[in-house]
Short mmCIF file of C-alpha atoms in Angstrom, two decimals:
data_model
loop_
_atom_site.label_atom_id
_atom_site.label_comp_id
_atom_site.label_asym_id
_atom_site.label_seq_id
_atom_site.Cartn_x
_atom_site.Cartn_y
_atom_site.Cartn_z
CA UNK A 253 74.54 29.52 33.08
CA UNK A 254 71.19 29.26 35.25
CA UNK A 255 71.54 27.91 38.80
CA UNK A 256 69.24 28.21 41.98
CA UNK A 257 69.90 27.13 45.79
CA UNK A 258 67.48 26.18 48.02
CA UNK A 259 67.82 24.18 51.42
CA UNK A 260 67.34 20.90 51.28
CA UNK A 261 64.80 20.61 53.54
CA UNK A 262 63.03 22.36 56.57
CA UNK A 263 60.90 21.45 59.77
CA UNK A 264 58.13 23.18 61.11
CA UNK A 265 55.09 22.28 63.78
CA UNK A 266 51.33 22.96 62.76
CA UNK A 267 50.11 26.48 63.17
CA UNK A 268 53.81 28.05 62.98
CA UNK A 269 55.03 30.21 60.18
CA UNK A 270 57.72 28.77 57.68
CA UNK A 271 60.62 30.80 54.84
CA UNK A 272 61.87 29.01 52.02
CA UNK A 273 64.69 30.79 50.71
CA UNK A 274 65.95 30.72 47.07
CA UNK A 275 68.78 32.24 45.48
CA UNK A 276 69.47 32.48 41.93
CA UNK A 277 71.88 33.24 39.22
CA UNK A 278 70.79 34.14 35.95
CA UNK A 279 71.97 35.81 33.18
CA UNK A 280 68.73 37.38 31.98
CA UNK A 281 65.45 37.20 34.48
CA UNK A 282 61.93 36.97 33.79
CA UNK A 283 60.48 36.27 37.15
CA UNK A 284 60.70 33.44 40.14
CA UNK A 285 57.76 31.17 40.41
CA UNK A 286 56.88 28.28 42.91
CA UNK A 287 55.85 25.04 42.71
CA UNK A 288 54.48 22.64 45.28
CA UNK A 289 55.02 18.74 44.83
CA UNK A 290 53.50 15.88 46.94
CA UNK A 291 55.16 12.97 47.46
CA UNK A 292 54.74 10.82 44.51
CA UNK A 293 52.58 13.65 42.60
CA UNK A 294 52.39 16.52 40.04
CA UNK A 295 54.12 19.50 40.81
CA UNK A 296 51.13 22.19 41.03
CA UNK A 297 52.01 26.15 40.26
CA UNK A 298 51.71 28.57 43.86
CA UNK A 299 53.10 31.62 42.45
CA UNK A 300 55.03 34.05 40.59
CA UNK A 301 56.84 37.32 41.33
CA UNK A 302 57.99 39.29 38.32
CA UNK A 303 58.72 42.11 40.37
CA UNK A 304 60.54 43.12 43.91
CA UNK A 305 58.19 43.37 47.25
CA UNK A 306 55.65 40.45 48.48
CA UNK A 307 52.62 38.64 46.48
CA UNK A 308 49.84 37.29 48.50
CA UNK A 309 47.61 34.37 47.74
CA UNK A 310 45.47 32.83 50.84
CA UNK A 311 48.48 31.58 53.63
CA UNK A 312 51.16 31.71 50.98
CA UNK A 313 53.05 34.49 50.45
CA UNK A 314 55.99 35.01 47.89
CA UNK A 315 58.85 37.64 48.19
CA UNK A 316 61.54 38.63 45.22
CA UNK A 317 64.32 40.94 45.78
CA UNK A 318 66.12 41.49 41.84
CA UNK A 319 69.24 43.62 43.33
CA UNK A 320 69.97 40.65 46.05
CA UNK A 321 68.83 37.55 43.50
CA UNK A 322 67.12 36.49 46.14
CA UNK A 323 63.36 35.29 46.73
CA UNK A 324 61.47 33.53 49.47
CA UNK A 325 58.13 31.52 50.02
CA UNK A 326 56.49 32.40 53.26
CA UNK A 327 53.88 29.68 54.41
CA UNK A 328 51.64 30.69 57.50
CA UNK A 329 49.04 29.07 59.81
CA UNK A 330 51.05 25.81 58.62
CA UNK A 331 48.92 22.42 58.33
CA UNK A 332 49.77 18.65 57.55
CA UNK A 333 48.75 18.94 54.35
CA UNK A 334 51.58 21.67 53.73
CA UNK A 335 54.58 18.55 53.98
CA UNK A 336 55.52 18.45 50.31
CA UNK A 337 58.52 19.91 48.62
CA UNK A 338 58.72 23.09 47.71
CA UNK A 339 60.53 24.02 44.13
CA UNK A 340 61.27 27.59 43.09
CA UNK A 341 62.07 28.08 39.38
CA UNK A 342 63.40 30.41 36.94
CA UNK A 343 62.96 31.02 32.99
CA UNK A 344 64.99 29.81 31.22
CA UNK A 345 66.59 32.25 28.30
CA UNK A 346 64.09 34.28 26.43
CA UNK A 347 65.05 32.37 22.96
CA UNK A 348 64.29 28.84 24.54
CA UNK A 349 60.31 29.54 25.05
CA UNK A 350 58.95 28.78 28.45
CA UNK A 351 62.08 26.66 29.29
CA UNK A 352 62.09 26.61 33.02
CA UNK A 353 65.04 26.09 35.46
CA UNK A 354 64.13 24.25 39.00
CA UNK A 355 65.81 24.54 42.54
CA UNK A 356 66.76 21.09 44.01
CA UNK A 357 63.59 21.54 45.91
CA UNK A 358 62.86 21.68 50.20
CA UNK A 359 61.42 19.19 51.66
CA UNK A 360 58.74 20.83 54.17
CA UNK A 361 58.07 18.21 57.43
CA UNK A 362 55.07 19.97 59.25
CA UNK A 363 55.03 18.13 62.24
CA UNK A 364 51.60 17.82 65.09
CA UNK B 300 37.87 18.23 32.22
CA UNK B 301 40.47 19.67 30.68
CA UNK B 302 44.37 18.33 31.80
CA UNK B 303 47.37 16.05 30.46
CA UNK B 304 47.24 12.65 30.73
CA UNK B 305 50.51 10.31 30.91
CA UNK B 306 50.73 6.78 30.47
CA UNK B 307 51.34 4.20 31.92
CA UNK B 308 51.95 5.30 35.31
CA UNK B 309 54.45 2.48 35.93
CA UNK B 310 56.61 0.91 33.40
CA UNK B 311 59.23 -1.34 33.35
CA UNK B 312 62.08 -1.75 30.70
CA UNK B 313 64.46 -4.94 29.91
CA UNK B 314 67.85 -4.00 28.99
CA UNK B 315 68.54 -3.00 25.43
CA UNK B 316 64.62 -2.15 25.06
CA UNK B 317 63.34 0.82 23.69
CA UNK B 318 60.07 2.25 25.58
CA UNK B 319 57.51 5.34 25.49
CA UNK B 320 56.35 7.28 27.58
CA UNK B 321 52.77 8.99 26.59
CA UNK B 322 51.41 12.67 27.39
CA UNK B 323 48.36 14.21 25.92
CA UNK B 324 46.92 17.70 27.10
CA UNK B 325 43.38 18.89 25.71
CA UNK B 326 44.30 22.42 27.34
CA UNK B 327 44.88 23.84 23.91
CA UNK B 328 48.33 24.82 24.88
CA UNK B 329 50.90 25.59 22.26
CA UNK B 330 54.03 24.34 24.53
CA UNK B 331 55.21 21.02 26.13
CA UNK B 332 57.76 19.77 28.12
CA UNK B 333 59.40 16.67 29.20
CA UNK B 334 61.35 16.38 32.76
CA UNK B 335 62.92 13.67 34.78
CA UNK B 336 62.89 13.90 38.70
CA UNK B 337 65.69 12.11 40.54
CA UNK B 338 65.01 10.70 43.87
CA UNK B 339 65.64 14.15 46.21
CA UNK B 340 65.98 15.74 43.03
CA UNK B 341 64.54 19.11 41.45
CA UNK B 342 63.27 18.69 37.54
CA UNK B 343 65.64 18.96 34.55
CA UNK B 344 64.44 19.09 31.05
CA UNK B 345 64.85 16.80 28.35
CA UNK B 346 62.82 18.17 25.49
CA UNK B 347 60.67 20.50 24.83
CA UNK B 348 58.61 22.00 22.01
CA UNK B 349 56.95 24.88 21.10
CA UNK B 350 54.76 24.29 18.43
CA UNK B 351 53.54 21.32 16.12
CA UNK B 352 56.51 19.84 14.05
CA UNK B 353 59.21 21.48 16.06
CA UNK B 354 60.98 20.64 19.37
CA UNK B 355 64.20 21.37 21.05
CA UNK B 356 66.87 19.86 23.52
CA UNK B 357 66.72 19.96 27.22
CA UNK B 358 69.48 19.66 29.73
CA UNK B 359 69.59 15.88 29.38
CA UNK B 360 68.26 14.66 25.79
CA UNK B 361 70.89 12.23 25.44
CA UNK B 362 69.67 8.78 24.64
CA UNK B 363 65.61 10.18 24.71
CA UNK B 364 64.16 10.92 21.43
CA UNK B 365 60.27 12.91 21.17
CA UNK B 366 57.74 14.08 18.60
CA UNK B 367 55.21 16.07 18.19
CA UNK B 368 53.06 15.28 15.16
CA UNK B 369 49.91 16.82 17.06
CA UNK B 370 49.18 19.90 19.41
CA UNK B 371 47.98 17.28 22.16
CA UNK B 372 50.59 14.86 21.94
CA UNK B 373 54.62 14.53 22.90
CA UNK B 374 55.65 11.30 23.34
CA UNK B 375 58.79 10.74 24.73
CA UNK B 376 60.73 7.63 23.91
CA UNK B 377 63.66 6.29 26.28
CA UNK B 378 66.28 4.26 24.06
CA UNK B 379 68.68 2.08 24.63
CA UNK B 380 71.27 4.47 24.60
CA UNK B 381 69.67 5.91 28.27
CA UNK B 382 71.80 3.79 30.36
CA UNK B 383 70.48 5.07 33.53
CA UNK B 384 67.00 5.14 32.59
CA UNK B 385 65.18 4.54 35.99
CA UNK B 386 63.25 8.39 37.11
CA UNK B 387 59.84 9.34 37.48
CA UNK B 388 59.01 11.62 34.03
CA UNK B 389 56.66 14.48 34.32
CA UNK B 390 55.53 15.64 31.16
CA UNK B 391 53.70 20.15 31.47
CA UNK B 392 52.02 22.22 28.92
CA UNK B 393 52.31 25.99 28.95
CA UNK B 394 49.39 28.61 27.16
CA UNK B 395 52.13 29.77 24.71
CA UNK B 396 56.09 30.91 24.90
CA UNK B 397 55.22 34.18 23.85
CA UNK B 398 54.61 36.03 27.43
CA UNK B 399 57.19 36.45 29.59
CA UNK B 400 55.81 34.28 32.21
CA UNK B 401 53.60 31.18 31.26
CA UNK B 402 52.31 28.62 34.23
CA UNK B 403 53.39 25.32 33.41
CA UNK B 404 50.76 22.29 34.15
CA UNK B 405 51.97 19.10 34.82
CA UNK B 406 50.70 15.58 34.83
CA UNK B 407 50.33 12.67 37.13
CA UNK B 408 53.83 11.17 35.85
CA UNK B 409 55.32 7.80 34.89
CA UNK B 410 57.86 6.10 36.91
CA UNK B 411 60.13 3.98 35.43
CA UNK B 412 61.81 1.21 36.21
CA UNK B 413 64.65 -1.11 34.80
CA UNK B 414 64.39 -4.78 34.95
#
């Protein structure tokens, strides 16, 4: 089967720097992507890493390591408008089209 | 503006009652998806298809039923049969299933609720 852990949730103060671990198991992989989800709203895409080493995209940053099943989303110069939960997700088996698998999510609190 | 659309965004069901839930994308997109998000919860999928005419079980299809008679369209209907019905649905679109990695679009959503 497909599983991925995430913390449950995380606390960080405006301006700081913030990791979101997520560790996976997976019997085939095709990549780790991110999702961000307001309360109450659509979960919107942040990124995807396909490969091992760091993606950058504006103050996000996403990191995959395929030997340790293991990836992280770095957020940096943290504002309010960062508190949302955080999902990381897998593909699901290459038969089932773009299935995807989610995380149980963190819930970032980015506190004044 | 191209995007998917669900409907209603709050909807309530009586016991016994069948409802459904509406999602139309005008992105052109081949795939679709249904989840259901749990309170603290991550996504799981119910259904999902591929392509026109053809659709597949999630995680958690018992007691939903969809179709997909057009590209734009995948209802999903909640039956009876869905004893623990009340979750806020997010139906996404992907380009294709073909690529290895396709970005999945969501929309708003449509909580609902048992009365």
């Amino acid at each position: 089967g497909q599983s991925l852990e995430q913390p449950s949730e995380v606390t960080a103060v405006e301006g700081a720097i913030v990791q979101i671990n997520c560790t996976y198991q997976t019997s085939g992989f095709y990549g780790l992507s991110w999702y961000q989800q307001h309360d109450g709203g659509a979960p919107t895409f942040l990124s995807y890493n396909a490969l091992d080493g760091l993606e950058e995209t504006g103050r996000f940053s996403s990191f995959l390591s395929r030997s340790d099943s293991y990836g992280y989303l770095l957020l940096q110069e943290l504002q309010m408008k960062d508190s949302a939960s955080y999902f990381c997700a897998v593909r699901g088996e290459y038969n089932q089209g773009g299935k995807l698998i989610f995380g149980q999510g963190t819930e970032l609190s980015v506190k004044p | 503006d191209g995007g998917i659309t669900q409907s209603p965004k709050y909807l309530f069901r009586k016991e016994g009652q069948n409802v459904t839930l509406s999602c139309e994308q005008n992105l052109n997109h081949d795939a679709m998806y249904w989840y259901r998000q749990d309170p603290g919860q991550g996504l799981r999928l119910i259904y999902y298809s591929q392509i026109v005419n053809d659709f597949q079980k999630g995680d958690i299809a018992e007691g939903y039923s969809v179709s997909r008679e057009k590209k734009e369209s995948f209802p999903l209907t909640v039956t009876s049969a869905q004893k623990n019905p009340t979750a806020f649905y997010l139906c996404a679109s992907s380009i294709s299933v073909t690529g290895v990695f396709e970005t999945q679009y969501f929309g708003p959503g449509t909580r609902l609720l048992v009365l």
